[in-house]
Amino acid sequence: MTTIACVVLAAGHGTRMRSQKPKVLHEIGHLPMLGHCLRTARALGAERLSVVIGAGGDQVRAALEGLDAGAQVAVQDPPRGTADAVTAAMPQLEGFEGVVLVLYGDTPLLTLETLKALIGEIEAGAGLAVLGFETDEPGPYGRLVTADGSLQRIVEAKDASPEELEITLCNSGVMAIRSDVLNAFLPQIDNNNAKGEYYLTDLVGLAGEAGHGLAFVRGGEDEVFGVNNRVELAQAEKIFQARARHNMMVAGVTLADPDTIYFAYDTEIGEDCLIGQGVVFGPGVKLEAGVTVKPYSHLEGATMRTGSSAGPFARLRQGTELREEAAVGNFVETKKATLGQGVKAGHLTYLGDANVGAGTNIGAGTITCNYDGYGKYKTIIGENAFIGSDTMLVAPVTVGAGAITGSGSVITKSVAEDALAVSRGKQIERARWAATFRKRHGDE
Ligand code: UD1
Ligand code: MG
């Protein structure tokens, strides 16, 4: 097994985002772009991870805690080019022997297969392997100069001759480098070029001249896609979603109308789940096999167990668990709520900070009044209870197993097992009152 270290370049704020937030923290599928890079690196088995940030990269540093606690931070100040950025990370690669993979923090869509192919080139004997791509619009990209199909060097667009600018095979920026090659040639890179920067791409020519094998792999244009502004951010999101939909369907999930369904980076869905039109998944959703989510539902931080269903128009929020065969219907919102096996909450209901026992029926319009403006309180309902329609459960409150609450009740005190609790005005009836009332107002 090849030992891998990964350096993610993320210096620079990305001014074209027009944002208070550093570019690499803008999200694709609810995960910062940088997070996608780190996850990819870990999935490849990277043992060391180093993120190069610039001056003022404090937000990135803070975010890293949550993205990958094991990642190290290197500071490059001022930014003097991609080779200089990698140099900033070199102290963290002290003593490392293996393959160093360089990624860009604003290029979040790389696939594992392609990166494995790149590392495979090193395993097959190359000292350095570049991820290239073909494009009709090579414009600003570095060009891969080849002879007889083998890589010679990379020339940056600004330094290229007119002939070299005709080349459509471009540099994505991703590079896998054997650590000894990196150690030997990185210090030799100078800034004698159009931009006056230290180009990491110069490593290619230097290593080649010294006799090291150079390789390149062609990646798809949409996996090497880099984000510089919000238009490109939206394009990257589109690519991400298209891929997620494809992967879901291949994995045995039925998507009623794939283009209308949106996933998060960590959405987990089991086989034979049915997802209706217009369903949106926020982060942290897990559906076991055989779950149905009906159209126009929104889920985040929710777990649905086998045979459960939600929607249409359901909103499952953070901390929701629907156990086997539980069903929530239209306009039902849940938060920090566990609904036991077979629980039904069919219509117009809010269940927050609630625990509902198996087999219980929650009538239409039921609300757990969990918040008094200061604190949040729990509602606990036992098994096989029957909560009448329009019950207000003023938490903290407990309804015992098998108990029934009368429709329209405001329940402020705990209800014993198998009891009936009713709290509402008694019905009174006055014969002919309505007719007399109308007559008084001039109606016959
Ligand atoms: C770079 C490549 C070019 C390639 C292109 C792909 C070099 C010299 N050129 O050009 O061949 O086609 O990417 O998009 O490598 N960064 C730092 N510190 C710096 C400079 C850059 O961390 O001092 C980071 C940036 O945050 C970014 C990445 O490196 O993530 C690329 O930098 P950028 O300035 O966009 O390089 P390009 O000129 O686009
Ligand atoms: Mg760039």
XYZ file of C-alpha atoms and ligand atoms in Angstrom:
484
model
C 0.000 0.000 0.000
C 1.230 3.425 -0.949
C 1.490 5.886 1.897
C -0.250 9.121 1.017
C 0.003 12.662 2.344
C -2.226 15.378 1.013
C -1.629 19.114 0.756
C -4.739 21.182 0.064
C -4.039 24.672 -1.236
C -6.518 27.161 0.149
C -4.666 30.438 0.499
C -6.469 33.450 -0.881
C -9.909 34.664 -0.027
C -11.495 34.359 -3.446
C -12.594 37.969 -3.867
C -14.803 37.142 -6.799
C -17.179 35.363 -4.437
C -17.976 38.806 -2.928
C -18.350 37.276 0.488
C -17.307 37.678 4.103
C -16.639 33.968 3.985
C -13.469 32.474 2.473
C -14.131 30.813 -0.863
C -13.282 27.275 0.255
C -15.931 27.450 2.987
C -18.769 27.952 0.524
C -20.811 24.784 0.395
C -21.634 22.137 -2.167
C -24.255 19.647 -1.018
C -24.189 21.259 2.460
C -20.453 20.683 2.947
C -17.772 23.353 2.470
C -15.748 22.791 -0.684
C -12.694 22.276 1.507
C -14.562 19.511 3.335
C -15.115 17.674 0.059
C -11.365 17.776 -0.607
C -10.553 16.502 2.874
C -13.082 13.687 2.665
C -11.706 12.639 -0.706
C -8.167 12.677 0.682
C -9.184 10.562 3.682
C -11.098 8.146 1.464
C -7.869 7.641 -0.496
C -6.204 6.760 2.782
C -4.188 9.968 3.301
C -2.280 9.714 6.552
C -1.212 13.306 6.735
C -3.373 16.204 5.723
C -2.152 19.727 5.513
C -4.265 22.719 4.536
C -2.409 25.815 3.361
C -4.207 28.997 4.339
C -3.246 32.620 3.832
C -3.120 35.545 6.193
C -6.584 36.024 7.617
C -7.403 32.361 7.181
C -8.772 32.218 10.720
C -12.257 31.262 9.554
C -10.791 28.343 7.625
C -8.738 27.316 10.645
C -11.825 27.401 12.851
C -13.907 25.446 10.346
C -11.240 22.750 10.042
C -11.986 21.558 13.572
C -15.379 20.363 12.412
C -14.299 19.179 8.976
C -11.279 17.079 9.875
C -9.826 17.373 13.334
C -6.660 15.583 12.223
C -5.802 18.051 9.466
C -2.911 20.423 10.057
C -2.774 24.040 9.049
C 0.139 25.718 7.293
C 0.198 29.467 6.755
C 1.490 31.009 3.540
C 1.920 34.746 3.883
C 2.227 36.441 1.456
C 0.934 34.197 -1.354
C 3.744 33.858 -3.882
C 2.470 31.018 -6.052
C 1.470 27.381 -5.867
C 5.009 26.077 -5.313
C 5.468 28.553 -2.481
C 2.192 27.307 -0.986
C 3.421 23.708 -0.995
C 6.714 24.923 0.525
C 4.705 26.355 3.415
C 3.403 22.850 4.130
C 6.806 21.143 3.905
C 7.580 21.276 7.643
C 4.501 19.125 8.149
C 5.808 16.591 5.648
C 9.061 16.235 7.577
C 10.162 12.616 7.462
C 7.284 11.597 5.216
C 7.981 8.959 2.592
C 5.366 8.136 0.003
C 3.155 10.038 -2.402
C 2.264 13.675 -1.824
C -1.015 14.599 -3.426
C -1.648 18.286 -4.080
C -5.303 19.368 -4.264
C -6.952 22.782 -4.545
C -9.519 23.711 -1.916
C -11.780 25.229 -4.553
C -11.904 22.061 -6.667
C -14.308 19.838 -4.744
C -15.609 17.377 -7.326
C -12.625 15.082 -7.904
C -13.524 11.412 -7.985
C -11.705 8.678 -6.108
C -11.295 6.598 -9.265
C -9.366 9.337 -11.032
C -7.136 10.052 -8.057
C -6.458 6.356 -7.631
C -5.423 6.232 -11.285
C -3.077 9.168 -10.652
C -1.472 7.447 -7.668
C -1.361 4.254 -9.721
C 0.996 6.034 -12.134
C 3.439 6.626 -9.282
C 3.088 3.020 -8.164
C 3.910 2.050 -11.760
C 7.194 3.964 -11.567
C 6.565 7.630 -12.344
C 8.154 10.247 -10.107
C 5.302 12.650 -10.695
C 1.811 12.411 -12.189
C -0.406 15.295 -13.276
C -4.166 15.277 -13.583
C -4.970 16.829 -16.942
C -8.201 17.440 -18.786
C -9.291 18.221 -22.316
C -11.279 21.382 -22.881
C -12.541 23.464 -25.786
C -11.768 26.584 -23.783
C -8.207 26.198 -22.494
C -7.942 29.971 -21.915
C -6.136 30.620 -18.614
C -5.072 27.071 -17.813
C -1.570 25.694 -17.791
C -0.920 23.471 -20.822
C 0.517 19.958 -20.701
C 3.344 19.900 -23.244
C 3.806 16.348 -24.522
C 6.115 14.651 -27.013
C 5.067 11.315 -28.498
C 2.288 11.177 -25.948
C 4.524 11.584 -22.934
C 4.557 14.579 -20.657
C 7.546 16.925 -20.917
C 6.582 19.979 -18.868
C 3.728 22.348 -18.090
C 3.635 25.865 -19.424
C 1.404 28.498 -17.858
C -0.901 30.344 -20.272
C 0.799 33.667 -19.587
C 4.198 32.221 -20.463
C 3.082 30.099 -23.424
C 3.998 30.569 -27.073
C 1.156 30.911 -29.618
C 1.676 27.257 -30.605
C 1.563 26.126 -26.993
C -1.661 28.069 -26.475
C -3.234 25.826 -29.136
C -2.857 22.844 -26.800
C -6.217 21.736 -25.388
C -4.815 19.316 -22.794
C -4.754 21.405 -19.610
C -3.491 21.215 -16.071
C -6.165 20.747 -13.403
C -3.638 21.636 -10.713
C -3.883 18.223 -9.075
C -0.561 16.483 -8.885
C 0.779 13.339 -7.240
C 4.478 13.534 -6.462
C 6.852 11.023 -4.932
C 8.147 12.591 -1.719
C 11.825 12.277 -2.708
C 11.128 14.048 -6.013
C 9.250 16.800 -4.206
C 12.011 17.216 -1.634
C 14.669 17.387 -4.333
C 13.065 19.797 -6.799
C 10.666 22.040 -4.912
C 13.551 24.179 -3.576
C 14.868 24.595 -7.127
C 11.761 26.343 -8.443
C 12.305 30.034 -9.161
C 9.950 32.884 -9.993
C 11.350 33.799 -13.415
C 8.039 34.012 -15.231
C 5.275 36.316 -16.405
C 3.607 36.413 -13.022
C 6.744 36.520 -10.909
C 5.314 33.575 -8.928
C 6.738 30.272 -7.803
C 4.897 27.786 -10.028
C 4.400 24.253 -8.775
C 3.999 23.304 -12.414
C 7.746 23.922 -12.922
C 8.332 20.778 -10.894
C 7.313 18.747 -13.931
C 10.094 20.022 -16.205
C 12.695 19.877 -13.429
C 11.899 16.294 -12.464
C 11.754 15.240 -16.119
C 15.135 16.753 -16.931
C 16.636 14.838 -14.034
C 15.359 11.620 -15.546
C 12.299 10.922 -13.414
C 9.318 9.385 -15.144
C 6.469 11.831 -15.789
C 2.900 10.708 -16.216
C -0.490 12.253 -16.681
C -4.055 11.063 -16.376
C -7.056 12.585 -18.134
C -9.897 13.545 -15.829
C -13.399 14.582 -16.796
C -13.924 18.309 -17.274
C -16.605 18.386 -14.603
C -14.520 16.695 -11.930
C -11.649 19.158 -12.247
C -14.140 22.033 -12.203
C -12.855 24.881 -10.017
C -15.052 27.485 -8.368
C -14.191 31.187 -8.483
C -17.567 32.920 -8.201
C -21.157 32.159 -7.267
C -22.121 31.254 -10.809
C -19.487 28.532 -10.775
C -20.566 27.554 -7.270
C -24.067 26.890 -8.630
C -22.602 24.942 -11.550
C -20.563 22.813 -9.173
C -23.683 22.165 -7.092
C -25.470 20.996 -10.246
C -22.666 18.577 -11.056
C -22.691 17.323 -7.472
C -26.462 16.767 -7.501
C -26.426 15.007 -10.869
C -23.797 12.648 -9.541
C -25.641 12.056 -6.256
C -28.879 11.230 -8.106
C -27.083 8.820 -10.389
C -25.348 7.092 -7.471
C -28.607 6.786 -5.538
C -30.423 5.144 -8.430
C -27.546 2.785 -9.134
C -27.643 1.848 -5.436
C -31.303 0.802 -5.674
C -33.235 3.938 -4.751
C -36.224 4.951 -6.875
C -36.318 8.682 -7.602
C -39.700 9.731 -8.979
C -38.251 12.723 -10.849
C -34.489 12.805 -10.240
C -33.901 16.399 -11.319
C -36.233 17.700 -8.620
C -34.645 15.829 -5.721
C -31.694 17.345 -3.840
C -29.188 15.489 -1.692
C -26.584 16.449 0.885
C -23.023 15.147 0.884
C -23.838 12.608 3.596
C -27.337 11.437 2.636
C -27.620 7.693 3.184
C -30.504 5.828 1.577
C -31.092 2.090 1.595
C -32.372 -0.136 -1.184
C -35.961 0.050 -2.330
C -36.649 3.439 -0.871
C -39.048 5.579 -2.891
C -38.358 9.290 -3.044
C -41.111 11.486 -4.435
C -40.834 14.617 -6.534
C -39.398 17.762 -4.978
C -37.878 16.149 -1.883
C -34.928 18.023 -0.350
C -32.363 16.389 1.930
C -30.375 18.564 4.305
C -27.357 17.100 6.091
C -27.480 14.098 8.400
C -30.287 12.047 6.894
C -30.304 8.275 7.000
C -33.052 6.155 5.491
C -33.018 2.421 6.014
C -34.204 0.110 3.250
C -37.837 0.287 2.176
C -38.670 3.813 3.303
C -41.039 6.104 1.412
C -40.683 9.866 1.304
C -43.615 11.407 -0.520
C -43.366 14.559 -2.631
C -42.241 17.985 -1.420
C -40.855 16.923 1.919
C -37.791 18.429 3.600
C -35.566 16.283 5.814
C -32.464 17.075 7.835
C -30.788 15.307 10.737
C -33.413 12.583 10.563
C -33.360 8.803 10.641
C -36.173 6.767 9.131
C -36.297 3.063 9.805
C -37.552 0.326 7.495
C -41.140 0.687 6.364
C -41.625 4.179 7.724
C -42.970 6.973 5.576
C -43.174 10.740 5.514
C -45.047 13.320 3.489
C -46.280 14.669 1.212
C -45.166 18.052 2.589
C -43.529 16.699 5.734
C -40.690 18.452 7.514
C -38.394 16.216 9.543
C -35.822 18.218 11.452
C -32.704 17.559 13.505
C -32.992 14.653 15.908
C -36.022 12.980 14.359
C -36.286 9.222 14.375
C -39.175 7.410 12.761
C -39.083 3.788 13.829
C -40.342 0.887 11.708
C -43.683 1.508 9.996
C -44.156 4.922 11.588
C -45.908 7.374 9.295
C -46.099 11.144 9.274
C -48.324 12.856 6.757
C -48.853 16.280 5.272
C -47.834 19.424 7.136
C -46.293 17.529 9.988
C -43.101 18.920 11.508
C -40.880 16.947 13.852
C -37.761 17.993 15.790
C -35.846 15.988 18.411
C -38.685 13.523 18.260
C -38.708 9.748 18.359
C -41.826 8.165 16.926
C -42.027 4.513 17.921
C -42.954 1.621 15.700
C -46.225 2.142 13.859
C -46.880 5.630 15.244
C -49.154 7.675 13.022
C -49.212 11.457 12.829
C -51.182 12.067 9.690
C -51.921 15.753 9.523
C -50.953 19.272 10.591
C -48.912 18.470 13.650
C -45.808 19.687 15.472
C -43.883 17.157 17.532
C -40.795 18.724 19.132
C -38.714 17.358 22.035
C -41.062 14.410 22.092
C -40.957 10.706 22.611
C -43.950 8.817 21.275
C -44.420 5.135 22.147
C -45.117 2.433 19.583
C -48.611 2.193 18.154
C -49.753 5.628 19.273
C -52.020 7.714 17.076
C -51.509 11.467 16.990
C -54.641 13.275 15.855
C -54.694 16.124 13.355
C -53.581 19.487 14.653
C -51.748 18.159 17.705
C -48.982 20.383 18.990
C -46.316 19.795 21.586
C -45.982 23.204 23.242
C -42.310 22.657 23.985
C -41.079 26.228 24.383
C -42.021 28.922 26.879
C -39.787 31.586 25.447
C -36.850 30.519 27.628
C -36.454 26.751 27.810
C -37.410 23.678 25.820
C -39.365 20.904 27.565
C -40.142 17.281 26.797
C -43.373 15.542 25.987
C -43.454 11.832 26.640
C -46.307 9.727 25.307
C -46.563 6.004 26.070
C -47.416 3.149 23.754
C -50.816 2.727 22.114
C -52.107 6.069 23.298
C -54.622 8.078 21.327
C -54.072 11.808 21.176
C -57.297 13.457 20.056
C -57.228 16.002 17.271
C -56.099 19.489 18.211
C -54.591 18.467 21.525
C -52.101 20.990 22.937
C -49.535 19.118 25.008
C -47.975 21.731 27.278
C -44.527 20.369 28.112
C -43.087 19.081 30.307
C -45.876 16.563 30.273
C -46.378 12.812 30.133
C -49.258 10.857 28.685
C -49.333 7.259 29.906
C -49.565 4.199 27.713
C -53.037 3.509 26.394
C -54.388 6.886 27.523
C -56.732 9.011 25.423
C -56.932 12.794 25.237
C -60.130 14.425 24.105
C -60.071 16.552 20.980
C -59.269 20.177 21.583
C -57.787 19.528 25.017
C -55.003 21.588 26.497
C -53.063 19.029 28.501
C -50.965 20.674 31.225
C -50.844 17.824 33.741
C -49.574 14.331 33.196
C -52.168 11.735 32.223
C -52.193 8.279 33.813
C -52.048 5.048 31.821
C -55.320 4.091 30.171
C -57.063 7.244 31.446
C -59.109 9.746 29.478
C -58.068 13.372 29.858
C -60.343 16.103 28.590
C -59.813 19.773 29.239
C -62.085 22.005 27.311
C -65.183 24.130 27.806
C -68.323 22.070 28.276
C -70.678 22.183 25.309
C -73.888 24.059 25.934
C -76.847 24.235 23.594
C -79.605 26.823 23.357
C -82.525 25.690 21.231
C -83.529 28.071 18.385
C -80.878 30.606 19.490
C -79.320 30.911 16.021
C -82.622 31.417 14.266
C -83.657 34.119 16.751
C -80.298 35.814 16.308
C -80.696 35.996 12.558
C -84.215 37.312 12.848
C -83.053 40.089 15.153
C -80.661 41.147 12.379
C -83.445 41.299 9.841
C -82.983 37.901 8.145
C -85.975 35.602 7.802
C -3.026 26.996 -11.529
C -1.947 26.251 -12.279
C -2.403 26.031 -13.720
C -3.715 25.282 -13.739
C -4.744 25.996 -12.902
C -5.973 25.138 -12.739
C 0.210 26.880 -11.332
C 1.392 27.739 -11.497
N -0.735 27.010 -12.258
O -3.123 28.262 -12.110
O -1.435 25.300 -14.442
O -4.191 25.128 -15.067
O -4.248 26.260 -11.583
O -6.987 25.842 -12.110
O 0.158 26.091 -10.424
N -2.739 29.139 -4.103
C -2.148 29.283 -2.871
N -1.106 30.145 -2.741
C -0.618 30.863 -3.786
C -1.231 30.711 -5.046
C -2.281 29.847 -5.184
O -2.570 28.644 -1.902
O 0.325 31.605 -3.579
C -3.868 28.234 -4.248
C -5.166 28.945 -4.554
O -5.923 29.174 -3.376
C -5.873 27.949 -5.450
C -4.744 27.199 -6.140
O -3.606 27.377 -5.345
O -6.611 27.013 -4.705
C -4.501 27.662 -7.568
O -4.145 29.005 -7.563
P -4.517 29.986 -8.747
O -3.955 31.307 -8.456
O -5.956 29.913 -9.066
O -3.663 29.339 -9.942
P -3.929 29.507 -11.477
O -3.244 30.737 -11.932
O -5.371 29.357 -11.763
Mg -7.173 29.456 -10.702
